[in-house]
mmCIF file of C-alpha atoms in Angstrom:
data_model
loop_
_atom_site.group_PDB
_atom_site.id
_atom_site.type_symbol
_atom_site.label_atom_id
_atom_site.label_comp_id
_atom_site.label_asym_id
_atom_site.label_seq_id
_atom_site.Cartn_x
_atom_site.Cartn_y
_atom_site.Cartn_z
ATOM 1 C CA UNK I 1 -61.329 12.169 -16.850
ATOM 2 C CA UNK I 2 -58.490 14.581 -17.711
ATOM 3 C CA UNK I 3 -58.282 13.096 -21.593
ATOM 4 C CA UNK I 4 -54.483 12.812 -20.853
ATOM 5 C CA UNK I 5 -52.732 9.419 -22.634
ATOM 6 C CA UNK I 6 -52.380 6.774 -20.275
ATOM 7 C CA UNK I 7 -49.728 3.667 -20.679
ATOM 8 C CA UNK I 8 -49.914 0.367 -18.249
ATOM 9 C CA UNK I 9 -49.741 1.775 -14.568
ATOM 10 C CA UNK I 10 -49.088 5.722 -15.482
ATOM 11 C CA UNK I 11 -51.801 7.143 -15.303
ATOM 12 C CA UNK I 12 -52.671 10.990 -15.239
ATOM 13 C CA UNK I 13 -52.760 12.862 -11.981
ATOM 14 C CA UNK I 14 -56.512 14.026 -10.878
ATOM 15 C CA UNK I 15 -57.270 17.158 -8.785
ATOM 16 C CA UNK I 16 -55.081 20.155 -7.827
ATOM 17 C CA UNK I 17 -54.178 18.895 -4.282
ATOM 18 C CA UNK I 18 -53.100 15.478 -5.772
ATOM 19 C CA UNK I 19 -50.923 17.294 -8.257
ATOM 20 C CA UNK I 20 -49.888 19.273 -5.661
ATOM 21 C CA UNK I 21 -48.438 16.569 -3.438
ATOM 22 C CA UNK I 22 -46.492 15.662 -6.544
ATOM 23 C CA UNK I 23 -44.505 18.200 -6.969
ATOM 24 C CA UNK I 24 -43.549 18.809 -3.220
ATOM 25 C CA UNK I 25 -42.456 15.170 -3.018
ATOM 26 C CA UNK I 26 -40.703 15.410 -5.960
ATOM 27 C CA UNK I 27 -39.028 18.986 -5.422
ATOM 28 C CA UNK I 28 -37.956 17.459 -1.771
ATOM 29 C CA UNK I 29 -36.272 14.717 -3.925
ATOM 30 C CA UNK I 30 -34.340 17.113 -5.796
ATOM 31 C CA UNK I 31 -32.601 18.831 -2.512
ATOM 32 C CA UNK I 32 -31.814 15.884 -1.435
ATOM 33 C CA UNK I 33 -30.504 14.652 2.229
ATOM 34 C CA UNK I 34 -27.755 16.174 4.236
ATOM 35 C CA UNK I 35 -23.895 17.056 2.645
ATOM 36 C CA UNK I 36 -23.571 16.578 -0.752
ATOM 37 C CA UNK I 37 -27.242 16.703 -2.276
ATOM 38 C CA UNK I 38 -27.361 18.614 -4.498
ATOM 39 C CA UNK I 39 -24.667 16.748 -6.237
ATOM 40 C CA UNK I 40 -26.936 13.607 -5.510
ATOM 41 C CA UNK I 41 -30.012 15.127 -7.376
ATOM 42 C CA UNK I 42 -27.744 15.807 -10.487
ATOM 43 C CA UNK I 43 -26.486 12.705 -10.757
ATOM 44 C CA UNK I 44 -29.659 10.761 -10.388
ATOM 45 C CA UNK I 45 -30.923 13.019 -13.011
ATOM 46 C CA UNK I 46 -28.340 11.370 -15.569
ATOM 47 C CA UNK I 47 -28.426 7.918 -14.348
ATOM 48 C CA UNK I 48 -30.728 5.387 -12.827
ATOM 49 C CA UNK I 49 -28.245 4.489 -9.857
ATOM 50 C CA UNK I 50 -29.618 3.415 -6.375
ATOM 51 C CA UNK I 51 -28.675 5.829 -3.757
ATOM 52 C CA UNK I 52 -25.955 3.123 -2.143
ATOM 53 C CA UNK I 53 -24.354 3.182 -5.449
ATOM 54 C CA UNK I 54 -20.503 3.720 -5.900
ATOM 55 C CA UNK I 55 -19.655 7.043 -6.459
ATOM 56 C CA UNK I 56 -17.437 8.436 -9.641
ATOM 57 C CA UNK I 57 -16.331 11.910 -10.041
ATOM 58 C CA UNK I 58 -15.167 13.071 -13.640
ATOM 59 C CA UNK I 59 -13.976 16.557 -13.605
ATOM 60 C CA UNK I 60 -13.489 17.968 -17.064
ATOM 61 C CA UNK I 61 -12.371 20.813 -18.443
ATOM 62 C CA UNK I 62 -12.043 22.787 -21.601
ATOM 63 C CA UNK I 63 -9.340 20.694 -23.591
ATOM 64 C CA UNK I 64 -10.568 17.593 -21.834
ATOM 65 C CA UNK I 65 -10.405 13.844 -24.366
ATOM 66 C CA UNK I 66 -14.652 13.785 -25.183
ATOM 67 C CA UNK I 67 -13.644 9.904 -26.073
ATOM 68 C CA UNK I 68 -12.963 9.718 -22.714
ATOM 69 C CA UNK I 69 -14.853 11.607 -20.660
ATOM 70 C CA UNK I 70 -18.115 10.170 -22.584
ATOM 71 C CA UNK I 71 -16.807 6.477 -22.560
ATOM 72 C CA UNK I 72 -15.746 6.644 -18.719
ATOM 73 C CA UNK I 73 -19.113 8.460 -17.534
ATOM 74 C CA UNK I 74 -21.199 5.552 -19.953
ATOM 75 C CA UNK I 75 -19.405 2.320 -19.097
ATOM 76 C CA UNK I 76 -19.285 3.212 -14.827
ATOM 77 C CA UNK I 77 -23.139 4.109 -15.581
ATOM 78 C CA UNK I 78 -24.070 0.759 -17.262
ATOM 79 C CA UNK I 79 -22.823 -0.997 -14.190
ATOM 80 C CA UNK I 80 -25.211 1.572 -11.676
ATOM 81 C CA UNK I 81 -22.696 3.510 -10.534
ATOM 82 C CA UNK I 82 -23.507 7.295 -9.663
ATOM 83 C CA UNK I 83 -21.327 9.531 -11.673
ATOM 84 C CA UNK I 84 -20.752 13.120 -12.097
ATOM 85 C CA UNK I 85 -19.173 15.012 -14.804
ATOM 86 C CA UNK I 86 -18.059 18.122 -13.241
ATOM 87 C CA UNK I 87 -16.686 21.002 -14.705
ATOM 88 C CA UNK I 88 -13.775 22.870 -13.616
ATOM 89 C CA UNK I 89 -15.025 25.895 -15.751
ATOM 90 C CA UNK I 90 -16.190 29.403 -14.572
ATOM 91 C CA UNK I 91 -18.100 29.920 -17.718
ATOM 92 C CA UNK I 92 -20.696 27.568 -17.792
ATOM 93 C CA UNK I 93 -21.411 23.686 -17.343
ATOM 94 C CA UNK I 94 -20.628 23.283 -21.233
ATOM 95 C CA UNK I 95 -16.802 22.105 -22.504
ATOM 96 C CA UNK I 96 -15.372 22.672 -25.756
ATOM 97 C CA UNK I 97 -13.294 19.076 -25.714
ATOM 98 C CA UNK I 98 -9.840 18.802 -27.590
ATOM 99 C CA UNK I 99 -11.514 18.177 -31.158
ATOM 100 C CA UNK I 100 -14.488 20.572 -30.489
ATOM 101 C CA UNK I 101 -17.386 18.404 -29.338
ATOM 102 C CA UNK I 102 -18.860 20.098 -26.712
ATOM 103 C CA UNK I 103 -20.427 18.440 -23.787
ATOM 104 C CA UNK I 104 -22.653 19.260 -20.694
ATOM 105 C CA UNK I 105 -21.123 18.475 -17.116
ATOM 106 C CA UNK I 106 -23.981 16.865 -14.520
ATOM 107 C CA UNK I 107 -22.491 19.804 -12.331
ATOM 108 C CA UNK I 108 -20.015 22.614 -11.870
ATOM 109 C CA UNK I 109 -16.808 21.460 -9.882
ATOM 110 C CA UNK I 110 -18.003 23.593 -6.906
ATOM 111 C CA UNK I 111 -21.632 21.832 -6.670
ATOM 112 C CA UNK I 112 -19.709 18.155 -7.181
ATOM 113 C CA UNK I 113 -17.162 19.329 -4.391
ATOM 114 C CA UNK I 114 -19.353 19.177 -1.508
ATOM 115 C CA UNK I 115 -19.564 14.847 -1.865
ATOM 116 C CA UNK I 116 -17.348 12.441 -0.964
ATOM 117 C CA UNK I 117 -16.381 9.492 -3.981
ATOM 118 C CA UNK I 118 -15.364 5.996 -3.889
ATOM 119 C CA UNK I 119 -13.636 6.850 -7.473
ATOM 120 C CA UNK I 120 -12.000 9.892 -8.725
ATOM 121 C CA UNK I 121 -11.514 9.365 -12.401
ATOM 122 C CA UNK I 122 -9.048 12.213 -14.575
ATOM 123 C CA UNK I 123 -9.090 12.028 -18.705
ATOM 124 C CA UNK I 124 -6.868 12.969 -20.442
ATOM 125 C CA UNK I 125 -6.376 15.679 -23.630
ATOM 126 C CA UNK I 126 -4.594 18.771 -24.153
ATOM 127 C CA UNK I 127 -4.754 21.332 -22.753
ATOM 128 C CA UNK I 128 -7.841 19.773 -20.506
ATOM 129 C CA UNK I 129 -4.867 17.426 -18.145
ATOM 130 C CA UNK I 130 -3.136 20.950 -17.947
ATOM 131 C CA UNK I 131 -6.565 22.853 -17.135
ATOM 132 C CA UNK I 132 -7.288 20.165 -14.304
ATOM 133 C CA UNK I 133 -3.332 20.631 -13.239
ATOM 134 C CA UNK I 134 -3.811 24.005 -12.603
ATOM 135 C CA UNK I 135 -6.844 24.013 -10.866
ATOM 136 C CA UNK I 136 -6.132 24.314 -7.055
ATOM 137 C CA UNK I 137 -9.734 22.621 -6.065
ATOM 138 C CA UNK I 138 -8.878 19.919 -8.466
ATOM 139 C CA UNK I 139 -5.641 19.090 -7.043
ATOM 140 C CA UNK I 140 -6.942 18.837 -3.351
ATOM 141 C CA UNK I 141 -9.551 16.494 -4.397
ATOM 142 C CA UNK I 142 -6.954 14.091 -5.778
ATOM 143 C CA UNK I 143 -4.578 14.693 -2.639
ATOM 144 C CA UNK I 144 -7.555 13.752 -0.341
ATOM 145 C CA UNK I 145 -8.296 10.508 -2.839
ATOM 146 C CA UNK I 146 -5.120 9.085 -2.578
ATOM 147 C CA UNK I 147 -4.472 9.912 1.170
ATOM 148 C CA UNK I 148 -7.992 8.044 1.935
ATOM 149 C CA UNK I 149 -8.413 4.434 2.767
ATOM 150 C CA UNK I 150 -10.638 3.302 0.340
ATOM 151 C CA UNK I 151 -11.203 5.695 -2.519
ATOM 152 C CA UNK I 152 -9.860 5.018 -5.830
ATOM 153 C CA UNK I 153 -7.582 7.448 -7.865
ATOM 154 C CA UNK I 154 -7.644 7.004 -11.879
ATOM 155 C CA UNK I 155 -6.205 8.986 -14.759
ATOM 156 C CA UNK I 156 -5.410 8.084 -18.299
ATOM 157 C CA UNK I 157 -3.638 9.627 -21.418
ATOM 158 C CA UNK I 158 -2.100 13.110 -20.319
ATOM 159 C CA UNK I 159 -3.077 12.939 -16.894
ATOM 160 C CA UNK I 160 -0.871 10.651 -15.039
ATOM 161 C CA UNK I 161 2.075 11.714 -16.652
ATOM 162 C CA UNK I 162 0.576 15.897 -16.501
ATOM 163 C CA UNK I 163 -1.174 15.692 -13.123
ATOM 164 C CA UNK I 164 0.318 12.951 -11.206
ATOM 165 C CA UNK I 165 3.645 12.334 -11.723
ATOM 166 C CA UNK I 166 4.909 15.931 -11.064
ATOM 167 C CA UNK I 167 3.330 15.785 -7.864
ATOM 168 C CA UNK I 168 5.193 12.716 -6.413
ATOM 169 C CA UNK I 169 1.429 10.439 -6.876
ATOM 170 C CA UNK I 170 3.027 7.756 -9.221
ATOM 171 C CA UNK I 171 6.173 7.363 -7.303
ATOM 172 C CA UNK I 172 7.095 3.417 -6.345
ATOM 173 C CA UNK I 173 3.646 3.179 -8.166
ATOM 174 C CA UNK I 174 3.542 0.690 -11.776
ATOM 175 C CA UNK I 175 1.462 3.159 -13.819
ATOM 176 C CA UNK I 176 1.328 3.816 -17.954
ATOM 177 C CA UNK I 177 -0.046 7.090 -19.747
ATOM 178 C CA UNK I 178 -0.220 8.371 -23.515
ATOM 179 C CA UNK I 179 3.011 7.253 -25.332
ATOM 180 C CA UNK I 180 3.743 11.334 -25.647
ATOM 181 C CA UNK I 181 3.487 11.356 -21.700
ATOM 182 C CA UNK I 182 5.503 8.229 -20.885
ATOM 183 C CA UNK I 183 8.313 10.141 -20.296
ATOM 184 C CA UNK I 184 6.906 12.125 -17.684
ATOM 185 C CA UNK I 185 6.452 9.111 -15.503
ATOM 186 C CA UNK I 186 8.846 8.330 -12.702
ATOM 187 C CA UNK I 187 9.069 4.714 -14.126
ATOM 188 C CA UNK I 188 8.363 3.178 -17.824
ATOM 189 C CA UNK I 189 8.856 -0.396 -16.257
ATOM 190 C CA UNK I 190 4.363 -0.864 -17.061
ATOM 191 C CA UNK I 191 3.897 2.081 -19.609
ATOM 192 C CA UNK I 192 2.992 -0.385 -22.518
ATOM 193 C CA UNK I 193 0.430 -1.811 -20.492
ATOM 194 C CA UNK I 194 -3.094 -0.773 -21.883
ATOM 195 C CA UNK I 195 -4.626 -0.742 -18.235
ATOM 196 C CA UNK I 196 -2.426 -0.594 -15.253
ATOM 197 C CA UNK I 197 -3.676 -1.753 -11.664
ATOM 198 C CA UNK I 198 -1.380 -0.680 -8.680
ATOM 199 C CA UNK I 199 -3.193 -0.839 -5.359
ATOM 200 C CA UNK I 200 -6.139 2.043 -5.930
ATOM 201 C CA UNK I 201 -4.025 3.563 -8.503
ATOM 202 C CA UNK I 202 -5.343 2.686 -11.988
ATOM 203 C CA UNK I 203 -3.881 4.418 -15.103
ATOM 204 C CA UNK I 204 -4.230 3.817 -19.059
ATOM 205 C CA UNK I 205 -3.168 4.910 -22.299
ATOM 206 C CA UNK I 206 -5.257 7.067 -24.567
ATOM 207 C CA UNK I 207 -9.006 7.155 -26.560
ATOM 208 C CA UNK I 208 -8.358 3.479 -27.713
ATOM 209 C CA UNK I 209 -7.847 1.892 -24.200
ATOM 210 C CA UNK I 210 -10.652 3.794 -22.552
ATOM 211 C CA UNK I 211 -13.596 0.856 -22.541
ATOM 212 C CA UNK I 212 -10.751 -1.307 -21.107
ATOM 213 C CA UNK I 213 -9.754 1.447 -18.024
ATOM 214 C CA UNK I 214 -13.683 1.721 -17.543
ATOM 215 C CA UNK I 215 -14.096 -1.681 -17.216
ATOM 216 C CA UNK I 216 -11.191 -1.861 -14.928
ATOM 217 C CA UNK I 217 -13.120 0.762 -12.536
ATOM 218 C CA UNK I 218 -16.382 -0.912 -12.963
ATOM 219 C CA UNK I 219 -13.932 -4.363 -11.460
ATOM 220 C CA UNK I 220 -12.820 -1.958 -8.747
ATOM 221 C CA UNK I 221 -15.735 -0.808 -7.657
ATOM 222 C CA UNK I 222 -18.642 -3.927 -8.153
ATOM 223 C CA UNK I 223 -16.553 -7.011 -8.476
ATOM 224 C CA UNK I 224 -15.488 -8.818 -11.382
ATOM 225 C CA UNK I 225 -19.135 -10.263 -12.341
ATOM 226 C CA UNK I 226 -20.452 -7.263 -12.657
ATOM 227 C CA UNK I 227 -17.551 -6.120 -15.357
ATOM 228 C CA UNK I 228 -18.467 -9.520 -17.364
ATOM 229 C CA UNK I 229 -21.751 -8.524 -16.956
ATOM 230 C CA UNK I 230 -21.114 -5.120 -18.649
ATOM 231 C CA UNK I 231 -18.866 -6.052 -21.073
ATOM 232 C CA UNK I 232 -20.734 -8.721 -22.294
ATOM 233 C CA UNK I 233 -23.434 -7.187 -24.162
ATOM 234 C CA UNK I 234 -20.823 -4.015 -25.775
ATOM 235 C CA UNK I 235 -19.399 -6.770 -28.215
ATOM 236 C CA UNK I 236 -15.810 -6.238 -27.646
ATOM 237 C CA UNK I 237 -13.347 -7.353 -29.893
ATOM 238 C CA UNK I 238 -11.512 -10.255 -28.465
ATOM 239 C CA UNK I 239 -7.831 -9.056 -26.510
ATOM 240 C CA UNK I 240 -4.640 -10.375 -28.721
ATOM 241 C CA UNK I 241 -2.389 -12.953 -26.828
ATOM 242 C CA UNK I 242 0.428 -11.239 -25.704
ATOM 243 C CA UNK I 243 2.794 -11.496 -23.129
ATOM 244 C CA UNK I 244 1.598 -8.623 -20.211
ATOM 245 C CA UNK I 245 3.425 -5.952 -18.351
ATOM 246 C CA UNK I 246 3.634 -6.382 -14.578
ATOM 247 C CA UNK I 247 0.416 -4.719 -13.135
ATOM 248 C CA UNK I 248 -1.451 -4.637 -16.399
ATOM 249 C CA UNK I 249 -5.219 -5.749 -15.940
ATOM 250 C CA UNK I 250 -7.177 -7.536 -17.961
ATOM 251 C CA UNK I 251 -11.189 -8.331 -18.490
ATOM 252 C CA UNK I 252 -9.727 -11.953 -18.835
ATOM 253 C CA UNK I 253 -6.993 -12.404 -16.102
#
């Protein structure tokens, strides 16, 4: 025996070639299959997700809401999605957010690039919207998002009123943003809503709506079960009756 700690079916590898065979199958793991692994192997490093899971791309950037680029990336995760935080910057995986708190992408932007999503999710914060804005790789990702059949485009706080909206993207589409950013959208007819659904459009409001717009993905993307199901055990406080904005979603309607 090696004397290593064992604990119910672990139990310690024995010999050099069985060791060995370890590591190659596990190293073969990390490359991955075909286009796109590498971006695979980081994500299933940050979340147990099958391999058939939906997809979620975060990019982030310095400036980027850490509220929501942490609550986004956590919520999508609970439900087994397979999401990756990539950052747009050229000095580093790590992002000073917009009060400071600094956090690690799965992935820089041009790893994460190389895969395909079923949902491409902007935050918001200042100057992060404006960083993603003005990123050229960024922009065609969301072009090729909303021109696809299937894949779902989502923003919230700056973004759909810094990133979309100038573009053309939110025209003839209900959408809401940050109060400071309403005015940037083509239309306030929904921008009270908390969580607007339009299509595969889905926009919200700010740090305070962001479990909400997760949840709202998590619907999109597994079914409405699977939202309960997620929801359920984050002990959310129950939604106020009020009257609701055409397009707004709710965990309850």
């Amino acid at each position: 025996r090696c004397g290593a700690v064992r604990c119910g079916a672990v139990r310690c590898m024995r010999g050099a070639a069985r060791a060995g065979a370890f590591v190659t199958r596990a190293a073969a793991a990390v490359r991955g299959r075909g286009r796109g692994g590498r971006a695979r192997a980081r994500r299933s490093s940050g979340a147990m997700a099958r391999d058939d899971a939906p997809s979620v791309l975060v990019p982030m950037a310095h400036g980027s809401e850490e509220m929501e680029v942490v609550i986004i990336a956590d919520v999508l995760r609970r439900a087994g999605a397979r999401v990756t935080i990539a950052s747009v910057e050229d000095d580093g995986l790590v992002c000073s957010c917009s009060r400071g708190v600094k956090i690690v992408a799965d992935a820089s932007l041009a790893e994460a690039s190389a895969s395909t999503y079923d949902c491409v999710v902007l935050p918001g914060g200042m100057p992060g919207a404006k960083r993603l804005a003005d990123d050229a790789r960024v922009m065609a990702i969301v072009e090729a998002q909303l021109q696809s059949e299937r894949g779902i485009t989502a923003a919230m706080c700056a973004s759909p009123g810094v990133i979309l909206a100038p573009r053309g993207w939110l025209n003839g589409v209900a959408s809401t943003a940050h109060p400071a950013f309403v005015k940037d959208l083509p239309s306030d007819a929904s921008a009270q809503g908390r969580v607007v659904v339009d299509g595969r459009v889905i926009t919200s409001r700010g740090p305070g709506t962001a479990i909400e717009f997760a949840l709202a993905l998590v619907e999109a993307l597994f079914g409405k079960d699977k939202a309960m199901e997620v929801a359920g055990p984050m002990v959310l406080p129950p939604r106020e009756k009020a009257a609701l904005v055409a397009n707004e979603w709710t965990l309850e309607s």
